[in-house]
């Protein structure tokens, strides 16, 4: 082993302290980077109440109250900031690493020398410190890491209790001194009672202990049998009052997953225990290394404990810690599989409590490689290199997925902070906020401090349609916009009544995901609408659909307003394919300033259910982008296939004449106030002055891939560049912007000089502090070689003059 009999205890202690500091650092790093999600916000809101209220609320929930009690007192001392409420879990997670060390040292040391136990314990603590799965839940304001800690503590006390009883010789008429008699069982009882009050699934730890007890050879001795039964009766008596209080909720616990295959479950457990919830950041092949270590560790422990048992008169006593470890790992997994046969309930977080034995087996597997090399008479240096190679493998794999969790938005929690921040930035007094699952309101108001009216709807489950419709009408009365925060709609509104009503009676403008939460913005009709068609048309799209006409309620708008458009369709042939409708507001150069692409009826009237001859009224809200220059714009609409993106062509007679329909012009008026910078969508924020104007920032992407800023670029592609200007004074002179594409040697491959907004809204008309969105399309030359390029920007006043301000390098491009 890498620790020898001559290794001083202070070395072990020093290494353990380093691991605990590493563990705490990883659990505190970027702990505030992600928003609290709904369950965390609910936990914080619940912990703010008094203990009696917490108890009542927890009894009506699906979690026992211990964590909320602990968080209640923690918040009383440290406050309720994101850092404060999550730091409790970070500290608990660090203690889990300590308990993992103690557990692994105890199990490995039960059949080997103390320095072997220390070696296994330190390796297990190292793996636990880097565990992506544990780090994730050590940064969450929930009870799962507390349950893991108390489970490890209960198991540790259980093994020490058996060890104490094992040391009592046969025929002894006493169990030792008072301390020896009462301290081990008291410690076990305390840890186990707390464990039961942390999470309902924690009972699987006690099941594992009772099965391990049946393996223990001295169970037949009457004092021990009576003692164990008495301990279990105390646990039942301590937990029974809560079970009686919460039995109704336990019976109603809903299914939360699909049916499970055992092999699928085992593979998913291996994947998440090894690499965490961001495991798909690495290929599954990496799991083979973890599986090998796990199997080697289990085989090593079982064979070593079996060998020790054969050399002692009490055959199974030496193997009890190994059997207990196996049960500690597999009983919770087996329980969740068995329970899911009737009511699917698999969620990886329920199994977090089984990670300490997993890290024990990984550590034993890594050290067994050392032993096998030693038995093969390899040099100590060779042993060390192989052992360190396995440590590096686990460390690099773990830290890779931890990095993905820290920085990759795919693995971020639901972003209520972002939702509240957006609403706060763009809200007006005439807006309202709808919260579809009433429990969300506690999480939303943790971040939102504005003055808008909040409507938690529907009020009850199951939904009362008449009452909910009356509430919705009351909500939109006199409103301009509604921000709908939608989460778990399958539970709160499985029939989609609320969304369906809003789709029919308002104009959906945006539908954005913030993790698993949606923010949907609706424009409320600015006037009473009639069923009839104001602007009649008869336009054939692909011999499949006819546009009968449209209604436009908002021919004039300001930036940030919602254009309200109703299209009237009619199927003229069977619709066997799903189509999306595109609605665009464009300037004279084709630049988008408003857009909404969606299936008809907000997804409720998909084209495959249309009957031939059926007329469909279809509402669209098009948000006019903030900082859009004032002027006249056109509305373009059409349809495209959901499968391949091909547009339906406009047919006149036998001729195909276009792939879109142009409706009437609309006018955008000047903004009443500059928009917040946070809503402009700038990829990079700047503050570079050019005479009387400031370049606030820019956004760039491949044309048509605005939501994929890193989409690969090739020769012949179009780069869409948006500049954001702000006037510092008035009047200012006219100006011309020059954009140049240069290679690494400084050679110019593309040059474009033009007034901002293509001259549609000249700079000499800008108001003081007015912010202007300035869009450019740069067509990359067809013969552009692959490589790295940069876009330079310069500004010169008009009608003539020298460039003013710096020559600015805006961005770099990688051409494939």
CSV table of C-alpha atoms in Angstrom, one decimal, residues 140-335:
chain,number,residue,atom,x,y,z
A,140,UNK,CA,-28.6,22.7,-3.7
A,141,UNK,CA,-30.9,23.9,-0.9
A,142,UNK,CA,-32.5,20.5,-0.5
A,143,UNK,CA,-32.3,17.6,2.0
A,144,UNK,CA,-30.5,14.9,-0.2
A,145,UNK,CA,-27.0,15.6,1.0
A,146,UNK,CA,-28.2,15.7,4.6
A,147,UNK,CA,-29.8,12.3,4.1
A,148,UNK,CA,-26.5,11.0,2.6
A,149,UNK,CA,-24.6,12.3,5.7
A,150,UNK,CA,-27.0,10.8,8.2
A,151,UNK,CA,-27.1,7.6,6.3
A,152,UNK,CA,-23.3,7.3,6.5
A,153,UNK,CA,-23.4,8.3,10.2
A,154,UNK,CA,-26.0,5.6,10.9
A,155,UNK,CA,-24.0,3.0,9.0
A,156,UNK,CA,-20.8,4.0,10.8
A,157,UNK,CA,-22.6,3.7,14.2
A,158,UNK,CA,-24.1,0.4,13.2
A,159,UNK,CA,-20.8,-1.2,12.3
A,160,UNK,CA,-19.2,0.1,15.5
A,161,UNK,CA,-22.2,-1.2,17.5
A,162,UNK,CA,-21.7,-4.7,16.1
A,163,UNK,CA,-17.9,-4.4,16.6
A,164,UNK,CA,-18.5,-3.5,20.3
A,165,UNK,CA,-20.9,-6.4,20.8
A,166,UNK,CA,-18.5,-8.7,18.8
A,167,UNK,CA,-15.8,-8.0,21.4
A,168,UNK,CA,-17.9,-9.2,24.3
A,169,UNK,CA,-16.8,-12.9,25.0
A,170,UNK,CA,-19.3,-15.7,25.1
A,171,UNK,CA,-20.7,-16.3,28.6
A,172,UNK,CA,-20.0,-12.8,29.8
A,173,UNK,CA,-22.7,-11.7,32.3
A,174,UNK,CA,-22.2,-8.0,31.6
A,175,UNK,CA,-22.0,-5.8,28.6
A,176,UNK,CA,-19.3,-3.7,30.1
A,177,UNK,CA,-19.4,-0.3,31.8
A,178,UNK,CA,-22.3,2.1,31.5
A,179,UNK,CA,-20.6,4.0,28.8
A,180,UNK,CA,-19.7,0.9,26.9
A,181,UNK,CA,-23.3,-0.4,27.3
A,182,UNK,CA,-25.2,2.7,26.3
A,183,UNK,CA,-23.0,5.0,24.1
A,184,UNK,CA,-22.9,2.8,21.0
A,185,UNK,CA,-26.6,2.0,20.9
A,186,UNK,CA,-27.5,5.6,21.8
A,187,UNK,CA,-25.3,7.0,19.0
A,188,UNK,CA,-26.9,4.5,16.5
A,189,UNK,CA,-30.4,5.5,17.7
A,190,UNK,CA,-29.7,9.2,17.4
A,191,UNK,CA,-28.2,9.0,13.9
A,192,UNK,CA,-31.0,6.6,12.7
A,193,UNK,CA,-33.9,8.7,14.0
A,194,UNK,CA,-32.5,11.8,12.4
A,195,UNK,CA,-32.0,9.8,9.2
A,196,UNK,CA,-35.6,8.8,9.1
A,197,UNK,CA,-36.8,12.3,9.6
A,198,UNK,CA,-34.6,13.6,6.7
A,199,UNK,CA,-36.2,11.6,3.8
A,200,UNK,CA,-38.7,8.8,3.4
A,201,UNK,CA,-36.4,6.7,1.2
A,202,UNK,CA,-33.8,6.7,4.0
A,203,UNK,CA,-35.6,3.7,5.5
A,204,UNK,CA,-33.7,1.6,2.9
A,205,UNK,CA,-30.6,2.1,5.0
A,206,UNK,CA,-32.3,0.5,8.0
A,207,UNK,CA,-33.5,-2.4,5.8
A,208,UNK,CA,-29.8,-2.9,4.7
A,209,UNK,CA,-28.8,-2.9,8.4
A,210,UNK,CA,-31.3,-5.5,9.4
A,211,UNK,CA,-30.3,-7.8,6.5
A,212,UNK,CA,-26.6,-7.3,7.6
A,213,UNK,CA,-27.7,-8.1,11.2
A,214,UNK,CA,-29.1,-11.4,10.0
A,215,UNK,CA,-25.6,-12.2,8.6
A,216,UNK,CA,-23.9,-11.4,11.9
A,217,UNK,CA,-23.1,-14.7,13.7
A,218,UNK,CA,-23.8,-13.5,17.3
A,219,UNK,CA,-27.4,-12.6,16.4
A,220,UNK,CA,-28.5,-15.9,18.1
A,221,UNK,CA,-27.1,-14.8,21.5
A,222,UNK,CA,-30.1,-13.8,23.5
A,223,UNK,CA,-28.8,-10.5,24.9
A,224,UNK,CA,-27.8,-9.3,21.5
A,225,UNK,CA,-31.0,-10.4,19.8
A,226,UNK,CA,-33.1,-8.7,22.5
A,227,UNK,CA,-30.9,-5.6,22.3
A,228,UNK,CA,-31.2,-5.3,18.5
A,229,UNK,CA,-35.0,-5.9,18.6
A,230,UNK,CA,-35.3,-3.2,21.3
A,231,UNK,CA,-33.3,-0.7,19.2
A,232,UNK,CA,-35.6,-1.3,16.2
A,233,UNK,CA,-38.7,-0.9,18.4
A,234,UNK,CA,-37.4,2.4,19.6
A,235,UNK,CA,-36.9,3.5,16.0
A,236,UNK,CA,-40.4,2.5,15.1
A,237,UNK,CA,-41.8,4.2,18.2
A,238,UNK,CA,-39.9,7.4,17.4
A,239,UNK,CA,-41.0,7.5,13.7
A,240,UNK,CA,-44.6,6.2,14.1
A,241,UNK,CA,-46.1,9.6,15.1
A,242,UNK,CA,-44.8,11.2,11.9
A,243,UNK,CA,-46.0,8.3,9.8
A,244,UNK,CA,-49.5,8.6,11.2
A,245,UNK,CA,-49.4,12.3,10.5
A,246,UNK,CA,-48.1,12.0,6.9
A,247,UNK,CA,-49.7,8.7,5.8
A,248,UNK,CA,-52.2,10.3,3.5
A,249,UNK,CA,-49.4,12.0,1.5
A,250,UNK,CA,-47.4,8.8,1.3
A,251,UNK,CA,-50.3,6.9,-0.1
A,252,UNK,CA,-50.8,9.6,-2.7
A,253,UNK,CA,-47.1,9.8,-3.8
A,254,UNK,CA,-47.3,10.1,-7.6
A,255,UNK,CA,-45.3,8.2,-10.1
A,256,UNK,CA,-42.4,10.3,-11.2
A,257,UNK,CA,-40.7,8.2,-13.9
A,258,UNK,CA,-41.3,5.7,-16.6
A,259,UNK,CA,-41.1,1.9,-16.2
A,260,UNK,CA,-37.6,0.7,-15.5
A,261,UNK,CA,-35.6,-2.2,-16.8
A,262,UNK,CA,-33.1,-3.4,-14.2
A,263,UNK,CA,-30.1,-3.3,-16.6
A,264,UNK,CA,-31.1,0.3,-17.6
A,265,UNK,CA,-31.3,1.3,-13.9
A,266,UNK,CA,-27.9,-0.2,-13.1
A,267,UNK,CA,-26.2,1.4,-16.0
A,268,UNK,CA,-27.8,4.8,-15.1
A,269,UNK,CA,-26.7,4.4,-11.5
A,270,UNK,CA,-23.1,3.6,-12.6
A,271,UNK,CA,-23.1,6.6,-15.0
A,272,UNK,CA,-24.4,9.1,-12.5
A,273,UNK,CA,-22.5,7.8,-9.4
A,274,UNK,CA,-19.3,8.1,-11.5
A,275,UNK,CA,-19.8,11.3,-13.5
A,276,UNK,CA,-22.9,13.0,-12.1
A,277,UNK,CA,-25.8,14.6,-13.8
A,278,UNK,CA,-23.6,16.1,-16.5
A,279,UNK,CA,-22.3,12.6,-17.4
A,280,UNK,CA,-23.1,13.0,-21.1
A,281,UNK,CA,-20.3,15.6,-21.3
A,282,UNK,CA,-18.0,12.5,-21.7
A,283,UNK,CA,-18.5,9.4,-23.8
A,284,UNK,CA,-19.9,6.3,-22.1
A,285,UNK,CA,-16.7,4.5,-22.8
A,286,UNK,CA,-15.2,6.3,-19.8
A,287,UNK,CA,-17.6,4.3,-17.6
A,288,UNK,CA,-15.7,1.1,-18.4
A,289,UNK,CA,-12.8,2.4,-16.2
A,290,UNK,CA,-15.2,3.1,-13.3
A,291,UNK,CA,-16.9,-0.2,-13.7
A,292,UNK,CA,-13.6,-2.0,-13.6
A,293,UNK,CA,-12.5,-0.3,-10.4
A,294,UNK,CA,-15.9,-1.0,-8.8
A,295,UNK,CA,-15.8,-4.7,-9.7
A,296,UNK,CA,-12.1,-5.0,-8.6
A,297,UNK,CA,-12.9,-3.3,-5.3
A,298,UNK,CA,-15.9,-5.5,-4.5
A,299,UNK,CA,-13.9,-8.7,-5.4
A,300,UNK,CA,-11.0,-7.5,-3.3
A,301,UNK,CA,-13.0,-6.8,-0.3
A,302,UNK,CA,-15.0,-10.0,-0.5
A,303,UNK,CA,-12.0,-12.2,-1.1
A,304,UNK,CA,-10.0,-10.5,1.7
A,305,UNK,CA,-12.8,-10.6,4.2
A,306,UNK,CA,-13.5,-14.3,3.2
A,307,UNK,CA,-9.8,-15.1,3.7
A,308,UNK,CA,-9.8,-13.4,7.1
A,309,UNK,CA,-13.0,-15.3,8.1
A,310,UNK,CA,-11.4,-18.7,7.3
A,311,UNK,CA,-8.6,-17.9,9.8
A,312,UNK,CA,-10.9,-17.1,12.7
A,313,UNK,CA,-13.3,-19.2,14.6
A,314,UNK,CA,-16.3,-16.9,14.0
A,315,UNK,CA,-16.5,-17.4,10.2
A,316,UNK,CA,-18.9,-14.6,9.2
A,317,UNK,CA,-18.0,-11.9,11.7
A,318,UNK,CA,-15.0,-10.8,9.7
A,319,UNK,CA,-17.1,-10.6,6.5
A,320,UNK,CA,-19.9,-8.6,8.1
A,321,UNK,CA,-18.4,-5.1,7.2
A,322,UNK,CA,-18.0,-6.2,3.6
A,323,UNK,CA,-21.5,-7.6,3.4
A,324,UNK,CA,-22.8,-4.5,5.0
A,325,UNK,CA,-21.1,-2.4,2.4
A,326,UNK,CA,-22.6,-4.4,-0.4
A,327,UNK,CA,-26.0,-4.0,1.2
A,328,UNK,CA,-25.4,-0.3,1.8
A,329,UNK,CA,-24.9,0.1,-2.0
A,330,UNK,CA,-27.4,-2.3,-3.5
A,331,UNK,CA,-30.4,-2.4,-1.1
A,332,UNK,CA,-31.5,1.2,-2.0
A,333,UNK,CA,-31.1,0.4,-5.7
A,334,UNK,CA,-33.0,-2.8,-5.4
A,335,UNK,CA,-35.7,-1.0,-3.4
